[in-house]
Amino acid sequence: MNLRATLALLGALALALFVVGEARRHAAATPARRRFFRHRPAAWGLFVLSFFVTLAIAAPWVAPYGPSVTLEIVTLKNQPPSLLHPLGTDLYSRDVWSRLVYGSRVSLSIGALAMLVAVTVGAVVGAVAGYVRRWVDTALMRLVDVGLAVPRIFLMLMAIALWQRLPLALFVLLIGLTGWFGTSRLVRAEVLTLRERDFVAAARGLGAGPARIILRHVLPNVAAPIIVSAALGIGNVMLLEAGLSFLGIGVPPPLPSWGNMIADGAAQLATAPWTTLFPGLAIALVVMALNAVGDALRDALDPRREAEWDTDGATL
Amino acid sequence: MTELLLRVRDLRTYFVTEQGRGTARAVDGVSFDLHAGETLGIVGESGCGKTVTSLSLLRLIPEPPGHILPGSFIELEGRNLLTLAPKALRAIRGNEMAMIFQEPMTSLNPVFTVGDQIAEAAIVHQGLSRRAARARAIEMLKLVGLPDPETRVDHYPHQLSGGMRQRVMIAMALVCGPKVLIADEPTTALDVTIQAQILELLNRLQDELGMAVILITHDLGIVAGTVDRVLVMYAGQVVESAPTPELFARPLHPYTEGLLASVPRLDTPHPRRRLHSIPGQVPAATAWPAGCRFHPRCPYAWDRCTVEEPPLLDAGKGEPASHVVRCWLLAEPARRTRQP
């Protein structure tokens, strides 16, 4: 590992620490932010996430080599971790650290983009079903039932069978379009109570149409549960991506994702465990961080939790 | 009389109850006229159909379970609101006919600033730009007497008190300069001093803007001070309608009589007497009594009242049909013997 990469890595760590520090410094400002940090793992989660996001953005500086550069296929393959290659090298003599860094780009963006698709579709479907009711609600919710009943993995396998090799954009879209069912249920339930609220009636009385009411008066009031489900959902999507890439139907090599790095290394688990260990660790860390942040967000965005936490705080 | 704005004829709004346990006839044949600049009061107990009447005027009844019966007729300046397409109807709501809701605490959207919410109607109906709408919102806040409107415009509902929120609601309703303002118990959620301020404000704005107001309330004190003409509702029907001074001086329907007797007064001869109350309560809207709907609670009721439903009878004072009463006592005045 050269000097530039080391400095960049230290920079990334420092930046992540700075983000957490800043967030903590502002935490006293509102009750919501106080509740967020009262969740102990939340600060760690935030740190891990900001670290990996920084890595992903600054990949060309942090990674000493390109993602698929084979250094010396004979002498440098399956090298254990050393100063030069902090996470070792893989079967094709590629630097595992570099691949891990570039892989964070792929894995994180697949997680975020697929979740964006899922949350958007889920929120719109849920809001329409809940607001319009009648047959629209029935039709959409039966569709959701079907979607929840069919295992996602089979849909993926079917897509692979149809198209052989899936372009990355289509892969992301497919994950997103099979992942909105839960969100739509959640949003619908919230909308059902919201639509009976006085301010929705008031908006109708002022001449607002259904689209305006859904977009301006209903959805912003469901933001909190949507954000929470998105934060928890990204972790799920990343696990799914890893699983599918491991099966060889996700991200096509040589493009590194944490999932296909594990797949590449699986054959020599006994001789070169570092090729699978580190990407696996990265997945575990990020998913745990997302869950911690998601849980903390749920507490932070739900004012009803306040009392509960206060009593907890007293006994601690 | 001045220009006729709103003509309501035989308005019937029914609700189909769940499991087919009958139809609730919440509003059952209400008719009235509203002229420009006039204030009409609609009074009655809870469950008399006041709110359903006002919601029906804007066609805000949730359908299903509610529906307005085909024979009904609501005409705003010559346009029948009951046959209007949804889009044309939305162009009227908030623009020509606006409504102030009962609950200032819950009728504002918690996630937007009050300025945004006032501006919304102006943007929807008048196509104002965001900047112009914001300026308009500040202007409206000034008009309704909210102190420091330039800062208040960026506040969220939870940062305002109940009285302030009610002023914001009024600003929202008035932003497009409606011809008809429906105020559904605008002061019930407020304490008495604020109540007086809000009513004063409504009066002042009505004079300034020249709109007609329909004031729905169960508080006869409010009616006495602010209203030109009163519609007393009972069991989904109008039971008495008269100019305010006439109604207070000469209440003819036993229900109106009872309501007036129930108002606590400082100048009664027997201040320590128990406050009068009308026995019983409004029956369920699914099963109005046969005959006169008030007869089970009426101190004068005789056998005719239990079988024959009285029409609106002219009390014959002043202009024709200016004081009408739905009571057989008008046909047989000798039966008015016992004072309630």
XYZ file of C-alpha atoms in Angstrom:
656
model
C 0.000 0.000 0.000
C 1.541 3.283 -1.028
C 1.660 6.572 0.786
C -1.187 8.194 -1.165
C -3.586 5.356 -0.404
C -2.621 5.331 3.271
C -3.136 9.041 3.596
C -6.448 8.813 1.772
C -7.592 6.020 4.079
C -6.651 8.039 7.154
C -8.467 10.974 5.594
C -11.582 8.856 5.136
C -11.450 7.723 8.758
C -10.978 11.293 9.919
C -13.881 12.496 7.789
C -16.172 9.775 9.173
C -15.190 10.718 12.726
C -15.782 14.367 11.872
C -19.281 13.586 10.519
C -20.234 11.716 13.695
C -18.744 14.476 15.840
C -20.640 17.189 14.008
C -23.867 15.204 14.174
C -23.393 14.735 17.909
C -22.591 18.389 18.394
C -25.895 19.383 16.784
C -27.761 16.590 18.515
C -28.904 18.675 21.455
C -30.810 21.000 19.128
C -34.033 19.010 18.751
C -35.688 16.203 20.715
C -35.648 14.033 17.575
C -31.865 14.229 17.277
C -31.436 13.626 20.999
C -33.504 10.479 20.666
C -31.346 9.387 17.724
C -28.145 9.490 19.726
C -29.668 7.999 22.828
C -29.608 4.845 20.746
C -26.025 3.838 21.477
C -25.224 1.827 18.338
C -26.490 4.709 16.197
C -23.257 6.683 16.478
C -21.237 3.589 15.466
C -23.601 2.940 12.600
C -23.286 6.490 11.434
C -19.503 6.226 11.614
C -19.361 2.984 9.608
C -21.733 4.335 6.983
C -19.949 7.621 6.507
C -16.627 5.775 6.320
C -17.807 3.440 3.572
C -19.583 6.180 1.674
C -16.376 8.220 1.740
C -14.445 5.187 0.477
C -16.908 4.711 -2.336
C -16.758 8.329 -3.421
C -12.973 8.613 -3.086
C -12.215 5.121 -4.446
C -9.556 6.183 -7.008
C -7.507 7.825 -4.232
C -8.022 5.278 -1.496
C -7.382 2.226 -3.664
C -3.721 1.716 -4.509
C -4.580 -0.247 -7.683
C -7.419 -0.436 -10.172
C -10.272 -2.822 -9.341
C -9.278 -5.498 -11.834
C -5.547 -4.988 -12.208
C -3.743 -8.331 -12.115
C -0.364 -7.554 -10.611
C 1.713 -10.661 -11.246
C -0.406 -13.707 -11.811
C 2.302 -16.222 -10.831
C 4.176 -14.757 -7.886
C 1.566 -12.496 -6.338
C -1.537 -14.685 -6.304
C -3.205 -15.545 -3.008
C -0.767 -13.512 -0.931
C -1.751 -13.152 2.731
C -2.240 -9.652 4.130
C 0.987 -7.671 4.294
C 2.048 -4.059 4.461
C 2.022 -3.826 0.688
C -1.345 -5.548 0.336
C -3.189 -4.892 3.613
C -5.979 -7.343 2.842
C -3.900 -9.708 0.731
C -4.333 -10.615 -2.931
C -6.748 -12.987 -4.627
C -6.491 -15.873 -7.037
C -5.731 -13.573 -9.978
C -3.187 -11.526 -7.967
C -5.584 -8.593 -7.631
C -5.287 -6.424 -4.544
C -8.212 -7.304 -2.257
C -8.239 -3.895 -0.562
C -8.536 -2.119 -3.915
C -11.317 -4.403 -4.996
C -13.087 -3.946 -1.680
C -12.943 -0.172 -2.084
C -14.220 -0.237 -5.652
C -16.730 -2.889 -4.669
C -18.206 -0.525 -2.098
C -19.161 1.739 -4.987
C -21.098 -1.033 -6.694
C -22.632 -2.586 -3.603
C -23.668 0.665 -1.928
C -25.073 2.241 -5.057
C -27.033 -0.885 -5.946
C -28.454 -0.851 -2.420
C -29.336 2.839 -2.527
C -30.714 2.925 -6.074
C -32.766 -0.248 -5.781
C -34.204 1.013 -2.512
C -34.989 4.354 -4.114
C -36.982 2.584 -6.813
C -38.703 0.370 -4.253
C -39.575 3.213 -1.894
C -40.886 5.448 -4.670
C -43.117 2.773 -6.144
C -44.177 1.561 -2.709
C -45.047 5.030 -1.458
C -47.057 5.952 -4.537
C -48.922 2.641 -4.680
C -49.613 2.697 -0.944
C -50.777 6.303 -0.987
C -53.078 5.804 -3.958
C -54.548 2.605 -2.525
C -55.091 4.162 0.871
C -56.462 7.452 -0.356
C -58.713 6.304 -3.196
C -59.969 3.141 -1.449
C -62.750 1.164 -3.167
C -61.741 -1.191 -5.988
C -58.388 0.520 -6.570
C -57.342 -0.387 -3.043
C -58.550 -3.950 -3.418
C -56.796 -4.439 -6.756
C -53.477 -2.953 -5.621
C -53.434 -4.815 -2.326
C -54.153 -8.163 -3.992
C -51.238 -7.390 -6.304
C -49.103 -6.769 -3.220
C -50.269 -10.061 -1.729
C -49.144 -11.857 -4.869
C -45.838 -9.989 -4.810
C -45.225 -10.959 -1.202
C -46.176 -14.572 -1.884
C -43.687 -15.102 -4.724
C -40.105 -15.491 -3.446
C -37.868 -12.834 -4.928
C -35.044 -15.231 -5.663
C -37.221 -17.169 -8.082
C -38.153 -14.007 -9.924
C -34.449 -13.278 -10.255
C -33.662 -16.768 -11.494
C -36.473 -16.427 -14.003
C -35.070 -13.124 -15.232
C -31.639 -14.723 -15.630
C -33.148 -17.597 -17.521
C -34.814 -15.159 -19.883
C -31.916 -12.761 -20.515
C -28.806 -14.872 -19.793
C -26.727 -11.969 -18.537
C -28.541 -9.094 -16.877
C -27.287 -5.535 -17.504
C -26.542 -3.831 -14.201
C -29.252 -1.174 -14.613
C -31.862 -3.839 -15.246
C -30.615 -5.804 -12.227
C -31.069 -2.772 -9.985
C -34.511 -2.088 -11.451
C -35.527 -5.698 -10.922
C -34.482 -5.658 -7.267
C -36.300 -2.361 -6.809
C -39.474 -3.497 -8.528
C -39.654 -6.653 -6.443
C -38.970 -4.866 -3.185
C -41.742 -2.320 -2.764
C -44.525 -4.542 -1.453
C -43.771 -4.149 2.222
C -43.357 -0.376 1.923
C -46.671 0.001 0.127
C -48.469 -1.887 2.915
C -46.869 0.378 5.485
C -47.706 3.570 3.612
C -51.268 2.464 2.936
C -51.887 1.835 6.616
C -50.634 5.326 7.486
C -52.638 6.945 4.706
C -55.829 5.230 5.841
C -55.649 7.123 9.108
C -54.332 10.330 7.547
C -57.127 10.646 5.006
C -59.653 10.979 7.803
C -57.746 13.841 9.403
C -59.297 17.278 9.398
C -56.585 18.965 7.422
C -57.176 16.635 4.485
C -60.868 17.553 4.530
C -59.852 21.199 4.810
C -57.613 20.862 1.766
C -60.470 19.335 -0.201
C -62.684 22.177 0.963
C -60.169 24.617 -0.442
C -60.391 23.008 -3.854
C -57.289 20.785 -3.931
C -57.517 17.797 -6.281
C -56.662 14.208 -5.309
C -53.137 14.307 -6.787
C -52.320 17.481 -4.892
C -53.724 16.104 -1.667
C -51.742 12.875 -1.942
C -48.464 14.575 -2.842
C -48.657 17.604 -0.574
C -50.832 16.672 2.340
C -50.597 12.931 2.747
C -47.127 11.738 1.690
C -45.079 14.322 3.641
C -46.869 13.144 6.755
C -45.766 9.553 6.062
C -42.133 10.558 5.556
C -40.929 9.144 8.868
C -41.985 5.505 8.369
C -40.842 5.673 4.739
C -37.360 6.853 5.730
C -37.073 4.149 8.366
C -38.183 1.397 6.038
C -35.749 2.669 3.401
C -32.809 2.633 5.827
C -33.606 -0.906 6.903
C -34.372 -1.896 3.323
C -30.976 -0.881 1.913
C -29.340 -3.486 4.130
C -31.712 -6.119 2.830
C -31.036 -5.192 -0.764
C -27.287 -5.367 -0.182
C -27.642 -8.843 1.275
C -29.765 -9.882 -1.684
C -27.213 -8.445 -4.103
C -24.439 -10.291 -2.314
C -26.396 -13.515 -2.389
C -27.242 -13.234 -6.060
C -23.694 -12.237 -6.990
C -22.440 -15.212 -5.028
C -24.710 -17.411 -7.123
C -23.224 -15.765 -10.187
C -26.399 -14.040 -11.320
C -25.805 -10.588 -9.889
C -23.035 -8.185 -10.732
C -21.023 -9.578 -13.662
C -17.264 -10.036 -13.035
C -14.695 -8.585 -13.345
C -16.606 -5.614 -11.915
C -16.110 -6.069 -8.182
C -19.027 -6.192 -5.799
C -18.726 -7.531 -2.302
C -20.946 -10.426 -3.265
C -18.951 -11.623 -6.250
C -15.682 -11.120 -4.367
C -16.929 -13.710 -1.921
C -17.930 -15.905 -4.835
C -14.455 -15.598 -6.367
C -12.771 -16.511 -3.123
C -15.113 -19.293 -2.071
C -13.109 -21.998 -3.854
C -9.977 -21.345 -1.798
C -11.572 -20.670 1.538
C -9.056 -22.994 3.183
C -5.888 -21.680 1.529
C -6.648 -17.965 1.162
C -9.465 -17.104 3.614
C -8.741 -13.350 3.387
C -10.268 -13.174 -0.097
C -13.689 -13.981 1.326
C -13.295 -12.843 4.904
C -12.896 -9.130 4.250
C -15.736 -8.555 1.796
C -17.919 -10.625 4.085
C -16.881 -8.455 6.999
C -17.641 -5.323 4.983
C -21.152 -6.571 4.164
C -21.799 -7.502 7.769
C -20.548 -4.148 9.044
C -22.586 -2.049 6.632
C -25.762 -4.053 7.091
C -25.450 -3.879 10.866
C -24.747 -0.152 10.643
C -27.829 0.377 8.469
C -29.968 -1.564 10.914
C -28.638 0.432 13.853
C -29.257 3.722 12.071
C -32.677 2.543 10.921
C -33.669 1.599 14.468
C -32.385 4.907 15.816
C -34.265 6.797 13.097
C -37.451 5.003 14.022
C -37.081 6.149 17.599
C -35.984 9.619 16.584
C -38.855 10.245 14.178
C -41.569 8.889 16.434
C -42.316 11.380 19.215
C -44.403 8.773 21.047
C -41.176 6.953 21.926
C -40.023 9.849 24.089
C -41.638 8.708 27.335
C -40.471 5.146 26.861
C -36.875 6.257 26.472
C -37.019 8.519 29.459
C -37.893 5.668 31.764
C -35.151 3.538 30.193
C -32.682 6.307 30.800
C -33.607 6.433 34.463
C -32.827 2.766 35.052
C -29.556 2.782 33.111
C -83.401 42.490 -1.016
C -79.924 42.282 -2.456
C -78.673 39.813 -5.010
C -79.469 36.154 -4.369
C -76.254 34.142 -4.066
C -77.118 30.695 -2.872
C -80.399 28.866 -3.247
C -80.843 25.543 -1.459
C -83.996 23.573 -2.091
C -85.081 20.324 -0.496
C -81.535 19.226 0.347
C -81.497 15.603 1.450
C -78.260 13.916 2.497
C -78.582 10.313 3.584
C -75.992 7.910 4.907
C -76.208 4.182 4.373
C -75.228 2.583 7.661
C -73.141 -0.528 7.880
C -74.681 -3.997 7.739
C -77.750 -2.447 6.182
C -79.190 -1.302 9.489
C -81.166 1.342 7.706
C -80.475 4.738 6.235
C -79.508 7.714 8.362
C -81.458 10.699 7.073
C -79.005 13.258 8.415
C -80.366 16.138 6.346
C -83.934 15.682 5.240
C -85.398 18.423 3.107
C -83.599 21.643 4.014
C -84.305 24.790 1.990
C -82.985 28.320 2.386
C -81.783 31.368 0.472
C -78.613 33.339 1.074
C -78.224 36.874 -0.197
C -75.027 38.820 -0.765
C -73.678 40.362 2.420
C -76.122 38.463 4.621
C -75.261 36.351 7.655
C -77.312 33.242 8.121
C -77.136 31.346 11.386
C -77.885 27.643 11.574
C -78.510 26.456 15.121
C -79.503 23.206 16.753
C -78.252 20.483 19.053
C -75.519 18.023 18.086
C -76.889 15.478 15.660
C -79.405 17.824 14.048
C -77.645 17.851 10.695
C -75.987 21.265 10.837
C -72.528 20.085 9.890
C -73.799 17.651 7.273
C -75.751 20.516 5.711
C -72.641 22.665 5.473
C -70.520 19.823 4.108
C -73.225 19.055 1.552
C -73.090 22.618 0.267
C -69.492 22.045 -0.815
C -70.194 18.410 -1.667
C -67.617 17.251 0.854
C -69.780 14.389 2.095
C -67.735 11.169 1.937
C -69.375 9.013 -0.720
C -70.012 6.227 0.111
C -71.510 5.938 2.728
C -73.151 9.327 2.212
C -75.089 10.568 -0.788
C -77.156 13.595 -1.674
C -80.544 12.581 -3.020
C -81.392 13.400 -6.657
C -84.275 15.760 -5.890
C -81.980 18.100 -3.967
C -80.912 21.396 -5.406
C -77.989 23.663 -4.467
C -77.585 26.638 -6.736
C -74.716 29.112 -6.502
C -75.372 32.094 -8.780
C -77.350 29.999 -11.195
C -75.045 26.954 -11.273
C -76.370 23.754 -9.790
C -73.520 22.421 -7.668
C -74.985 18.930 -7.589
C -74.558 18.339 -11.309
C -71.167 20.003 -11.662
C -68.160 17.962 -12.852
C -65.467 17.365 -10.190
C -63.072 19.808 -11.844
C -65.605 22.634 -12.040
C -66.561 21.898 -8.455
C -62.956 22.186 -7.291
C -62.776 25.567 -9.011
C -65.613 26.708 -6.749
C -64.369 25.190 -3.502
C -62.105 27.595 -1.692
C -62.499 30.134 -4.452
C -66.148 31.197 -4.516
C -67.377 29.236 -1.546
C -64.986 28.497 1.298
C -65.283 26.832 4.645
C -63.773 27.305 8.082
C -63.622 24.053 9.973
C -64.477 23.327 13.585
C -61.109 22.237 14.856
C -58.246 24.687 14.419
C -55.942 22.256 16.195
C -56.265 19.482 13.637
C -57.361 21.238 10.458
C -53.874 22.475 9.627
C -51.280 20.213 8.076
C -48.522 19.752 10.681
C -45.666 19.460 8.190
C -46.105 22.737 6.305
C -45.719 26.326 7.397
C -48.929 28.290 7.765
C -47.759 30.585 4.964
C -47.533 27.613 2.595
C -51.018 26.506 3.518
C -52.585 29.924 3.033
C -50.714 30.337 -0.236
C -51.896 26.964 -1.502
C -55.428 28.069 -2.329
C -54.097 31.172 -4.087
C -51.751 29.025 -6.158
C -54.461 26.494 -7.004
C -57.170 28.956 -7.940
C -55.448 32.104 -9.095
C -52.253 30.655 -10.526
C -50.109 32.963 -8.430
C -46.342 32.457 -8.404
C -44.780 31.198 -5.170
C -43.388 34.624 -4.395
C -46.664 36.424 -5.057
C -48.592 33.823 -3.082
C -46.280 34.303 -0.140
C -46.809 38.045 -0.239
C -50.533 37.375 -0.385
C -50.285 35.055 2.630
C -48.555 37.777 4.653
C -51.241 40.216 3.588
C -53.954 37.779 4.710
C -52.271 37.225 8.073
C -52.215 40.980 8.528
C -55.898 41.137 7.581
C -56.910 38.569 10.194
C -54.930 40.453 12.794
C -52.087 38.056 13.506
C -49.260 40.024 15.094
C -45.923 40.046 13.297
C -47.137 38.387 10.074
C -43.708 38.454 8.365
C -42.308 35.990 10.909
C -45.520 34.074 11.548
C -45.800 33.186 7.880
C -42.849 30.802 8.278
C -44.105 29.201 11.455
C -45.501 25.705 11.703
C -48.968 25.102 13.167
C -47.575 23.687 16.412
C -45.852 26.992 17.083
C -49.181 28.849 17.199
C -51.885 29.011 19.836
C -55.470 27.883 19.204
C -56.749 31.382 18.531
C -53.878 32.079 16.144
C -54.549 28.860 14.298
C -58.203 29.762 13.937
C -57.114 33.085 12.461
C -54.892 31.166 10.059
C -57.859 28.964 9.106
C -59.882 32.088 8.404
C -57.026 33.500 6.339
C -56.925 30.243 4.341
C -60.640 30.421 3.683
C -60.551 34.076 2.669
C -57.415 34.136 0.543
C -59.360 33.896 -2.728
C -62.051 36.334 -1.656
C -65.009 33.916 -1.599
C -68.592 35.104 -2.053
C -69.890 32.641 0.481
C -68.084 31.697 3.663
C -69.279 28.727 5.668
C -68.086 28.842 9.260
C -68.810 25.543 11.004
C -68.664 26.243 14.738
C -65.614 28.447 14.258
C -65.276 29.210 17.941
C -66.240 26.041 19.817
C -62.630 24.999 20.355
C -61.607 28.412 21.694
C -61.986 30.086 25.040
C -64.477 32.883 25.479
C -62.251 35.932 25.041
C -60.700 34.548 21.872
C -64.186 33.552 20.752
C -65.315 37.165 20.946
C -62.247 38.314 19.032
C -62.792 35.789 16.261
C -66.472 36.698 15.885
C -65.597 40.380 15.783
C -63.005 39.607 13.145
C -65.534 37.681 11.051
C -67.981 40.586 11.293
C -65.361 43.114 10.310
C -64.147 41.029 7.375
C -67.684 40.501 6.204
C -68.264 44.250 6.149
C -64.976 44.864 4.388
C -65.240 42.107 1.806
C -68.999 42.060 1.390
C -69.374 38.290 1.457
C -72.262 36.216 2.708
C -71.629 34.079 5.780
C -73.299 30.909 6.957
C -72.526 30.592 10.646
C -73.173 27.199 12.145
C -73.330 27.064 15.909
C -75.136 25.672 18.895
C -74.518 28.854 20.869
C -77.503 31.179 20.739
C -75.441 33.941 22.304
C -73.285 34.041 19.177
C -76.382 34.063 17.001
C -77.916 37.023 18.811
C -74.857 39.173 18.292
C -73.820 38.416 14.742
C -76.555 36.900 12.610
C -79.223 38.496 10.381
C -81.424 35.481 10.017
C -81.651 32.208 11.946
C -82.435 28.721 10.769
C -83.287 26.393 13.641
C -82.653 22.778 12.715
C -84.002 19.698 14.398
C -83.706 16.094 13.225
C -82.435 17.002 9.797
C -85.163 19.543 9.098
C -85.624 23.272 9.426
C -88.163 23.727 12.224
C -88.146 27.494 12.409
C -86.688 30.302 10.366
C -86.933 33.995 11.195
C -84.980 37.250 11.286
C -82.879 37.254 14.462
C -84.750 39.939 16.467
C -88.086 38.345 15.591
C -86.893 34.878 16.616
C -85.630 36.047 19.976
C -88.730 38.145 20.645
C -91.288 35.632 19.461
C -90.004 32.043 19.286
C -92.884 29.933 17.985
C -91.580 26.411 17.722
C -91.451 24.607 21.087
C -87.907 23.509 20.257
C -86.749 27.104 19.726
C -88.595 28.056 22.884
C -86.721 25.322 24.750
C -83.368 26.345 23.306
C -83.889 29.959 24.304
C -85.017 28.968 27.779
C -81.851 26.903 28.166
C -79.551 29.901 27.696
C -78.151 31.030 31.055
C -79.077 34.673 31.650
C -77.940 37.280 34.112
C -81.258 39.137 34.107
C -83.711 36.360 34.988
C -86.087 36.964 37.881
C -85.027 33.722 39.609
C -81.262 33.535 39.319
C -81.012 30.532 41.632
C -83.406 28.378 39.672
C -81.993 25.336 37.898
C -81.128 25.978 34.264
C -83.851 24.805 31.914
C -83.139 21.809 29.707
C -85.106 20.112 26.970
C -85.920 16.585 28.147
C -84.518 13.645 26.157
C -82.096 13.827 23.276
C -82.059 13.941 19.497
C -83.227 10.521 18.277
C -81.028 8.428 15.953
C -81.046 9.609 12.365
C -81.936 6.101 11.215
C -85.316 6.243 12.978
C -86.876 9.689 13.169
C -90.206 9.616 15.030
C -93.366 9.530 12.945
C -95.437 12.689 12.703
C -93.668 15.746 14.057
C -90.094 14.670 14.750
C -89.982 16.731 17.934
C -93.176 15.350 19.484
C -91.536 12.875 21.942
C -89.770 15.812 23.604
C -92.460 18.456 23.134
C -94.410 19.686 26.185
C -97.459 20.586 24.048
C -97.663 17.471 21.873
C -101.090 15.997 21.283
C -102.327 13.123 19.148
C -102.185 15.032 15.859
C -98.441 15.562 16.347
C -97.771 11.833 16.597
C -99.284 10.965 13.243
C -99.246 13.971 10.954
C -95.990 15.676 9.999
C -96.402 19.458 10.019
C -95.237 21.454 6.985
C -93.476 24.807 7.346
C -96.302 27.180 8.250
C -96.105 30.936 7.806
C -96.345 32.813 11.085
C -97.813 35.690 9.110
C -95.709 38.531 10.511
C -93.808 40.899 8.259
C -93.049 39.824 4.701
C -94.603 36.562 3.556
C -92.538 33.511 4.532
C -90.092 35.578 6.567
C -91.007 33.710 9.732
C -91.912 30.080 9.157
C -92.462 27.351 11.730
C -92.858 23.594 11.407
C -95.472 23.130 14.137
C -99.176 22.339 14.426
C -99.483 24.954 17.178
C -99.706 27.518 14.424
C -102.842 25.841 13.149
C -104.292 25.359 16.653
C -102.855 28.200 18.771
C -105.296 27.512 21.592
C -103.293 24.412 22.525
C -100.311 26.515 23.602
C -101.303 26.471 27.246
C -98.493 25.305 29.456
C -95.246 27.267 29.413
C -92.223 24.972 29.261
